[in-house]
Amino acid sequence: MDTTPSHTTPTPASAPDEAGPALDAVSLTALRAPAVRHLLALRAERRLTRAHVRTTAQCLNVSDRTVWRWLADATTAPRGHHHPRNAPFRPVRDHP
């Protein structure tokens, strides 16, 4: 009696020989902030694990060390520090 299933398990596609970066610089920058905010929230709840950092690093195609560095930078930046593009517009006025 044949116990081999009638279907076959698909084999994963092989990676191209010269794969480029998974994300361009703009995409990486756009995804970095929400990822760091989520990891900081997990840290605040005392639920952050190395697996969270590793998964984030893999998704963003960076090293674990890079993600740890981003977290360190985020916790040492002064509160209320905003990227200039997120700062409110304040026109320059001449004083009499």
Tab-separated table of C-alpha atoms in Angstrom:
chain	number	residue	atom	x	y	z
A	1	MET	CA	0.000	0.000	0.000
A	2	ASP	CA	1.385	3.401	-1.021
A	3	THR	CA	1.407	5.897	1.900
A	4	THR	CA	2.826	8.772	-0.142
A	5	PRO	CA	0.376	11.690	-0.252
A	6	SER	CA	-1.136	12.359	-3.661
A	7	HIS	CA	-0.016	15.992	-3.514
A	8	THR	CA	3.550	17.170	-3.433
A	9	THR	CA	5.017	19.707	-1.086
A	10	PRO	CA	6.024	22.835	-2.986
A	11	THR	CA	9.709	23.625	-2.829
A	12	PRO	CA	10.683	27.195	-2.025
A	13	ALA	CA	11.884	29.263	-4.932
A	14	SER	CA	15.598	29.785	-4.981
A	15	ALA	CA	16.894	33.297	-4.368
A	16	PRO	CA	18.444	35.128	-7.275
A	17	ASP	CA	22.230	34.984	-7.379
A	18	GLU	CA	22.638	38.738	-7.094
A	19	ALA	CA	19.704	39.889	-5.019
A	20	GLY	CA	19.614	43.615	-4.400
A	21	PRO	CA	18.401	45.263	-1.227
A	22	ALA	CA	14.871	44.323	-0.262
A	23	LEU	CA	13.977	47.938	0.522
A	24	ASP	CA	15.149	51.181	-0.970
A	25	ALA	CA	16.338	53.948	1.364
A	26	VAL	CA	13.002	55.800	1.269
A	27	SER	CA	11.020	52.685	2.188
A	28	LEU	CA	13.435	51.784	4.969
A	29	THR	CA	13.156	55.288	6.421
A	30	ALA	CA	9.360	55.197	6.192
A	31	LEU	CA	9.115	51.822	7.950
A	32	ARG	CA	11.795	52.424	10.572
A	33	ALA	CA	9.842	54.877	12.756
A	34	PRO	CA	6.697	52.757	13.171
A	35	ALA	CA	8.806	49.658	13.803
A	36	VAL	CA	10.832	51.431	16.504
A	37	ARG	CA	7.669	52.858	18.091
A	38	HIS	CA	6.193	49.362	18.278
A	39	LEU	CA	9.360	47.911	19.803
A	40	LEU	CA	9.501	50.766	22.337
A	41	ALA	CA	5.888	50.061	23.287
A	42	LEU	CA	6.764	46.403	23.828
A	43	ARG	CA	9.750	47.481	25.934
A	44	ALA	CA	7.542	49.771	28.037
A	45	GLU	CA	5.233	46.811	28.685
A	46	ARG	CA	8.314	44.707	29.551
A	47	ARG	CA	7.443	42.316	26.697
A	48	LEU	CA	10.272	43.074	24.243
A	49	THR	CA	12.314	40.014	23.303
A	50	ARG	CA	15.285	39.356	21.065
A	51	ALA	CA	12.890	37.548	18.742
A	52	HIS	CA	10.973	40.807	18.225
A	53	VAL	CA	14.202	42.585	17.330
A	54	ARG	CA	15.350	39.740	15.071
A	55	THR	CA	12.017	39.639	13.229
A	56	THR	CA	12.060	43.413	12.746
A	57	ALA	CA	15.624	43.247	11.446
A	58	GLN	CA	14.735	40.490	8.992
A	59	CYS	CA	11.658	42.337	7.742
A	60	LEU	CA	13.638	45.534	7.173
A	61	ASN	CA	16.684	43.691	5.815
A	62	VAL	CA	19.065	45.113	8.414
A	63	SER	CA	21.107	43.495	11.184
A	64	ASP	CA	19.820	42.874	14.699
A	65	ARG	CA	22.522	45.253	15.899
A	66	THR	CA	21.106	48.030	13.716
A	67	VAL	CA	17.667	47.627	15.296
A	68	TRP	CA	19.183	47.663	18.810
A	69	ARG	CA	21.038	50.850	17.833
A	70	TRP	CA	17.800	52.418	16.589
A	71	LEU	CA	16.190	51.621	19.935
A	72	ALA	CA	19.126	53.132	21.818
A	73	ASP	CA	18.977	56.266	19.664
A	74	ALA	CA	15.239	56.573	20.234
A	75	THR	CA	15.615	56.382	23.994
A	76	THR	CA	18.458	58.907	24.170
A	77	ALA	CA	16.867	61.508	21.856
A	78	PRO	CA	15.378	64.432	23.760
A	79	ARG	CA	11.643	64.242	24.284
A	80	GLY	CA	9.687	66.287	21.812
A	81	HIS	CA	12.486	66.006	19.263
A	82	HIS	CA	10.863	65.895	15.858
A	83	HIS	CA	12.214	65.499	12.417
A	84	PRO	CA	12.124	68.916	10.678
A	85	ARG	CA	9.576	67.743	8.115
A	86	ASN	CA	7.183	66.961	10.983
A	87	ALA	CA	7.713	70.310	12.678
A	88	PRO	CA	4.868	72.812	12.471
A	89	PHE	CA	5.306	75.553	9.918
A	90	ARG	CA	6.334	78.865	11.470
A	91	PRO	CA	6.788	81.699	9.022
A	92	VAL	CA	9.766	83.977	9.473
A	93	ARG	CA	8.660	87.501	10.364
A	94	ASP	CA	10.588	90.699	10.259
A	95	HIS	CA	10.614	92.580	13.528
A	96	PRO	CA	10.272	96.405	13.375
